[in-house]
Every structure is written in C-alpha cells, then in structure tokens.
Coordinates of C-alpha atoms in Angstrom, one line a residue:
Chain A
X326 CA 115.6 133.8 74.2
X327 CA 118.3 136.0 72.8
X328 CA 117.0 138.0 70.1
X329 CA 120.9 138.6 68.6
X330 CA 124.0 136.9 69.4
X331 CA 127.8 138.2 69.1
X332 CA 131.3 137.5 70.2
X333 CA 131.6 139.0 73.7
X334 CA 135.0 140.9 72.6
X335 CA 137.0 141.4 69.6
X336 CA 140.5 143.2 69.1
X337 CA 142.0 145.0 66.3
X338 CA 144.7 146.8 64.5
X339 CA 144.6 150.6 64.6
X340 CA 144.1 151.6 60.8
X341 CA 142.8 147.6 60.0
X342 CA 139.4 147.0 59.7
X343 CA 137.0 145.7 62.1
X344 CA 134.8 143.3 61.2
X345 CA 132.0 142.8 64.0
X346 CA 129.4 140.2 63.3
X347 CA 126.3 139.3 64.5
X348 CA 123.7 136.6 64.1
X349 CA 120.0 137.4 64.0
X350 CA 118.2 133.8 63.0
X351 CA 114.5 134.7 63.8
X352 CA 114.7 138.1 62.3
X353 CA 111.3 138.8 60.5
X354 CA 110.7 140.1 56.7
X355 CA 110.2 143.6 57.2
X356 CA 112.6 144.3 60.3
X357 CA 115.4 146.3 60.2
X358 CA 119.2 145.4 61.8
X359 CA 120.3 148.3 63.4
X360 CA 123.5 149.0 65.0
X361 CA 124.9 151.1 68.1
X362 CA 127.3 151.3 70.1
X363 CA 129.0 152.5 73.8
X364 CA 131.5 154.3 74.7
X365 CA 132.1 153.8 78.5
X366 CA 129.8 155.9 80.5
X367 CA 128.3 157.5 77.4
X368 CA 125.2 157.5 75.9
X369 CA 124.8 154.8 72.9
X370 CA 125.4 156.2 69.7
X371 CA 123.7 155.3 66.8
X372 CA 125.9 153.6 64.0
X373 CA 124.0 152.6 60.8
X374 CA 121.1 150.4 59.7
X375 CA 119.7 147.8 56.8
X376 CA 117.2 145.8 56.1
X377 CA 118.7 143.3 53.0
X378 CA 120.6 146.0 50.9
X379 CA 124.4 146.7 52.2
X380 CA 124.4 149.9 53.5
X381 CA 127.5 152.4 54.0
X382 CA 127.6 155.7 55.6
X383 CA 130.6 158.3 56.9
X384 CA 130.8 155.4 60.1
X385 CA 130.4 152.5 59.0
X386 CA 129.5 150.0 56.2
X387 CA 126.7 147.0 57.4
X388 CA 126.9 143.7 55.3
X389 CA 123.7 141.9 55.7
X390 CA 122.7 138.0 54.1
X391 CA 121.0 137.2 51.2
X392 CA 119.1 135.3 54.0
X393 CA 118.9 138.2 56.4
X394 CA 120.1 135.7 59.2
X395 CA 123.3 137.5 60.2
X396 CA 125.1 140.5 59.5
X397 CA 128.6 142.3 59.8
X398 CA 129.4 145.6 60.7
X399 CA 132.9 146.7 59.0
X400 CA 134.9 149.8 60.3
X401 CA 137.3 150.4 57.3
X402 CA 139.9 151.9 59.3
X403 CA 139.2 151.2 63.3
X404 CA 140.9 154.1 65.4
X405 CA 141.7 153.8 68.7
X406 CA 138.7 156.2 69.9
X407 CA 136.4 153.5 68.1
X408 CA 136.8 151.4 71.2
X409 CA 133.6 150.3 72.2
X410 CA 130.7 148.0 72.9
X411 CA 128.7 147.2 69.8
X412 CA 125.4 146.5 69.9
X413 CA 123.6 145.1 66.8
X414 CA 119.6 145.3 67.7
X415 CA 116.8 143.9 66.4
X416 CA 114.0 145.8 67.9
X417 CA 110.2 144.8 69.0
X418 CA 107.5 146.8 67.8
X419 CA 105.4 148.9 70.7
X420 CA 103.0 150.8 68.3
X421 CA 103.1 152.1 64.9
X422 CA 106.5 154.4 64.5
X423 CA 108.0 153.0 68.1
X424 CA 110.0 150.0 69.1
X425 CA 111.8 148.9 71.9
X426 CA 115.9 148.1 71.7
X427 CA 117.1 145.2 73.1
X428 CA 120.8 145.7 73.3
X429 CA 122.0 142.7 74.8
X430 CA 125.5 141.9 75.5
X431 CA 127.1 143.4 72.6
X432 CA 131.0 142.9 71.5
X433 CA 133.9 144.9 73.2
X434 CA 136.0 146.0 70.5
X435 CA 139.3 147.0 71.9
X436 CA 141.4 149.0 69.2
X437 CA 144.9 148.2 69.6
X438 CA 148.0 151.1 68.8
Chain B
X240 CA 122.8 166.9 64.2
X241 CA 120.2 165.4 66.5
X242 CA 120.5 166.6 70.6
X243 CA 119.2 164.7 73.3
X244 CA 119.7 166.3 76.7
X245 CA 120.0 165.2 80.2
X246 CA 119.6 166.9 83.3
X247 CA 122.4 165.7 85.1
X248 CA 124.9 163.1 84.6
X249 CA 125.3 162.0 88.1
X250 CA 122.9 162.1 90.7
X251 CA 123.0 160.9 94.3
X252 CA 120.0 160.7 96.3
X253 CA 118.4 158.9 99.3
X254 CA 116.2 156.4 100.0
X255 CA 113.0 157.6 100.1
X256 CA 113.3 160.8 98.0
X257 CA 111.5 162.0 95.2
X258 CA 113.8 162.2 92.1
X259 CA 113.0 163.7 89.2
X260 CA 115.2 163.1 86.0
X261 CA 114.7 165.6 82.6
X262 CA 115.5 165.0 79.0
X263 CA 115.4 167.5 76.2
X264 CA 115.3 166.9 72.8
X265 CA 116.0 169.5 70.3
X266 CA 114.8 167.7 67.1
X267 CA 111.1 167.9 67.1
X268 CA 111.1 163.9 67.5
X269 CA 107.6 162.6 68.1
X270 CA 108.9 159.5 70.6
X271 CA 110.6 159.8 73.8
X272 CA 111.9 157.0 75.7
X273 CA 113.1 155.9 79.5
X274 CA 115.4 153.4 79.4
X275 CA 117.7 151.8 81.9
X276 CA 120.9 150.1 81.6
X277 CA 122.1 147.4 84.1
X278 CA 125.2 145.3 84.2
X279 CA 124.4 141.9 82.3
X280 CA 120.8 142.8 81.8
X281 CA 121.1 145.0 78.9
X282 CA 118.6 148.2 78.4
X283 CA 115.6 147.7 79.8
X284 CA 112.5 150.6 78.6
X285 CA 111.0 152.1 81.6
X286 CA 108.1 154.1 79.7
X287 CA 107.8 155.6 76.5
X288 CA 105.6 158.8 75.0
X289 CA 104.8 158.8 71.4
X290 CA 103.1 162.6 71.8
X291 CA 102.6 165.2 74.2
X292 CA 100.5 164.0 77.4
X293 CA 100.9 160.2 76.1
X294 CA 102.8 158.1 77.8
X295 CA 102.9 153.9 77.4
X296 CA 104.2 151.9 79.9
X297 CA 107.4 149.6 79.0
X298 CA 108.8 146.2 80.4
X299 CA 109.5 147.8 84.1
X300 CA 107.2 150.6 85.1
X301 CA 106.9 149.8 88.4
X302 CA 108.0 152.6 91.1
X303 CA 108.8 155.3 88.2
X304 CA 106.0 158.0 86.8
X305 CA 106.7 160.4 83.2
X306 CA 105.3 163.8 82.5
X307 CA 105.8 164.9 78.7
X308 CA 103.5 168.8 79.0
X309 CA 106.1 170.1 76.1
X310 CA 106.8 167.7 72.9
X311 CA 110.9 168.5 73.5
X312 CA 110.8 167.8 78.1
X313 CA 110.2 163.9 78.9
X314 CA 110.7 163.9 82.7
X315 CA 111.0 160.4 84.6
X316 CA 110.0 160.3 88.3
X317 CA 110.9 158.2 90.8
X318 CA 108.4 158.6 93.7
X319 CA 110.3 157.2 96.6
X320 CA 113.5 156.2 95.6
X321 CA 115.1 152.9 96.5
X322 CA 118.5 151.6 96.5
X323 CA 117.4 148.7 93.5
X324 CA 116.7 152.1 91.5
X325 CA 120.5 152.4 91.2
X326 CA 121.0 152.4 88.0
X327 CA 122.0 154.3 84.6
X328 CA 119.0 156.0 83.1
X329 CA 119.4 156.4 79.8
X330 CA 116.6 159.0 77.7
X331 CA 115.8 158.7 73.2
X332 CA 114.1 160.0 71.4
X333 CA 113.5 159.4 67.3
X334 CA 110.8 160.5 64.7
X335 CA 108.4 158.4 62.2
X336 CA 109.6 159.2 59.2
X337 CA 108.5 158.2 55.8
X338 CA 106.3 155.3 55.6
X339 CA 109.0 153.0 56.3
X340 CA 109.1 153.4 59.9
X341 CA 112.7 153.8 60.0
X342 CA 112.5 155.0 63.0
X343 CA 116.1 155.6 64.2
X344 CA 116.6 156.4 67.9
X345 CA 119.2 159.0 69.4
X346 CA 120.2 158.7 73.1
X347 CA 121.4 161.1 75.4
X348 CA 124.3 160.7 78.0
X349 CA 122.7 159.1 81.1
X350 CA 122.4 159.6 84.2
X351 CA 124.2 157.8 86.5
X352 CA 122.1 157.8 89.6
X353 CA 123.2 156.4 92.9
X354 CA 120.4 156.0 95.8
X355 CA 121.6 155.2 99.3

C-alpha cells in the first residue's frame, strides 16, 4: 500500500528547473510532506518540508495542493551535482516527537550538461 | 550544521561474527534511529532511541541489539552476523522541536556492510 507515488526517473537541463512531483492521496490533516534525497552511496539528505503553505529554502521550493493530495518539489536551477534519487516521505508516527520514513522508490533525476 | 557520524563506511565481516556499528551525533538531538536500506525495498527502521537507555523496537528487529549509554553514541549490534544482514545501515537522528513536532531527521553516510 504505497504511502507516496512518483515517476521512477526524470531528466533535465543543467541551469532549467526541475520539477519533481509526487502524489500523496491518503495523506492526513496534520502530517507533514517531507523531502530527501540520495546521492549514490551517500547518506539521504534532507531537502525541505510543508504541510499546506509553499515553502522555499536556499535548496529548494515545495509546492503543495490546496487539497494536500500531491505536491512538487522545484529546483530553480538543477546542476549537474543535483543528480539524485528524490524521495518525497510521508512518515508514520512511533511516539510523540518520532516517526518512521518510508522512502519508497523515489525519482532518479539525472541532470543533463 | 547538523553532524551525524558513522563508524565506518565499509565493513566486511563473517558469518557468525559479532558486529558492532557506531553513530555520533553532534547536535544534542533527542532521537536516534537504525535504518537499513535495501534494493527495491526502500529504508526499512531497525530500532529507534528517543533518550538515553531507551530504545523501541522498529519494523525488523530481529537478529540486531542498540546500546544508547551517552545521548550523542547509538551503537547497533549484530550478534551473529549472517549473510541476509548484507546490507546498507543507515543511522538519524533529529530533535522535538516546538510543539509542532517538526521533527526533521538528518542521516549519516552508511555503512556498507558485507557479511560472507
């Protein structure tokens, strides 16, 4: 039962934006859309987060529906070290203050000279 | 800038050895997490410690052990290793913050460990 689904890969221009989206139907009220992503053989790297507001940092901006059922993460100006998996998570609460990530499949975005 | 630390980023071992695996965090965060990541099956938590001497199993705790005696050192133990334990072990850690519960969490680099 996937908790968040994406395209399996994506390419793009280096210096064009990459638009990454992600669907995330059963999403509850109060849960936050978070997004990482991997580097091959590296850690996951946290990216940015929302819950209905758009949110931009120095990364990355997120895009989320007015119905919170899907979202898009938008690199302004992809470079080719942002090649990548891109996780967006929806997480599952363990105990007050900690949840578990499910990463799932995630896109490979392949930034293209 | 948030630091999470891992012993070693490759590790071979054999079957039936005693592995130990060490993450440091240099951020005060209250949570620290075991993951591991597997081709086509995602990141899978191991075990998880939201304070010193507390430790909560996750979705696959079988044949692994945790030790958190320090709030910055959650160590993952692998009593006997076995070669389905080949895997990439990844360690988090994140804070409680606000009443929010953003609670963002910051990986290390793995460990890529190999058992024969």
């Amino acid at each position: 039962d996937a908790k968040t689904t994406q395209p399996p890969s994506m390419d793009c221009a280096e210096g064009r934006a990459a638009n990454l989206p992600c669907n995330h139907s059963t999403i509850s009220g109060n849960e936050y859309v978070y997004w990482y992503r991997q580097i091959h053989s590296q850690g996951p790297q946290y990216i940015i987060h929302g819950l209905k507001n758009n949110e931009t940092n120095e990364m990355a901006s997120l895009i989320i529906t007015e119905d919170r059922k899907s979202s898009t993460l938008i690199l302004p100006h992809a470079t080719l070290r942002d090649t990548a998996v891109y996780y967006c998570i929806v997480r599952v609460p363990l105990r007050t203050g900690a949840n578990n990530l499910f990463f799932g499949t995630g896109t490979r975005l392949t930034v293209i000279p | 800038d948030v630091k999470v630390t891992q012993s070693s980023r490759y590790l071979v071992k054999r079957t039936g050895e005693k592995v130990f695996l060490e993450c440091v965090q240099d951020m005060d965060h209250e949570n620290m997490f075991w993951y591991r990541q597997d081709p086509g099956l995602g990141l899978r938590l191991i075990y998880f410690s939201y304070d010193v001497k507390m430790k909560e199993k996750g979705d696959i705790p079988e044949g692994y052990s945790v030790s958190r005696e320090k709030k910055e050192r959650f160590s993952l133990i692998l009593e006997s290793a076995s070669t389905n334990q080949t895997s990439m072990y990844l360690c988090a850690s994140s804070s409680v913050a606000g009443t929010d519960y953003q609670e963002t969490q910051y990986f290390g680099p793995g460990t890529r460990l190999l058992v024969l």
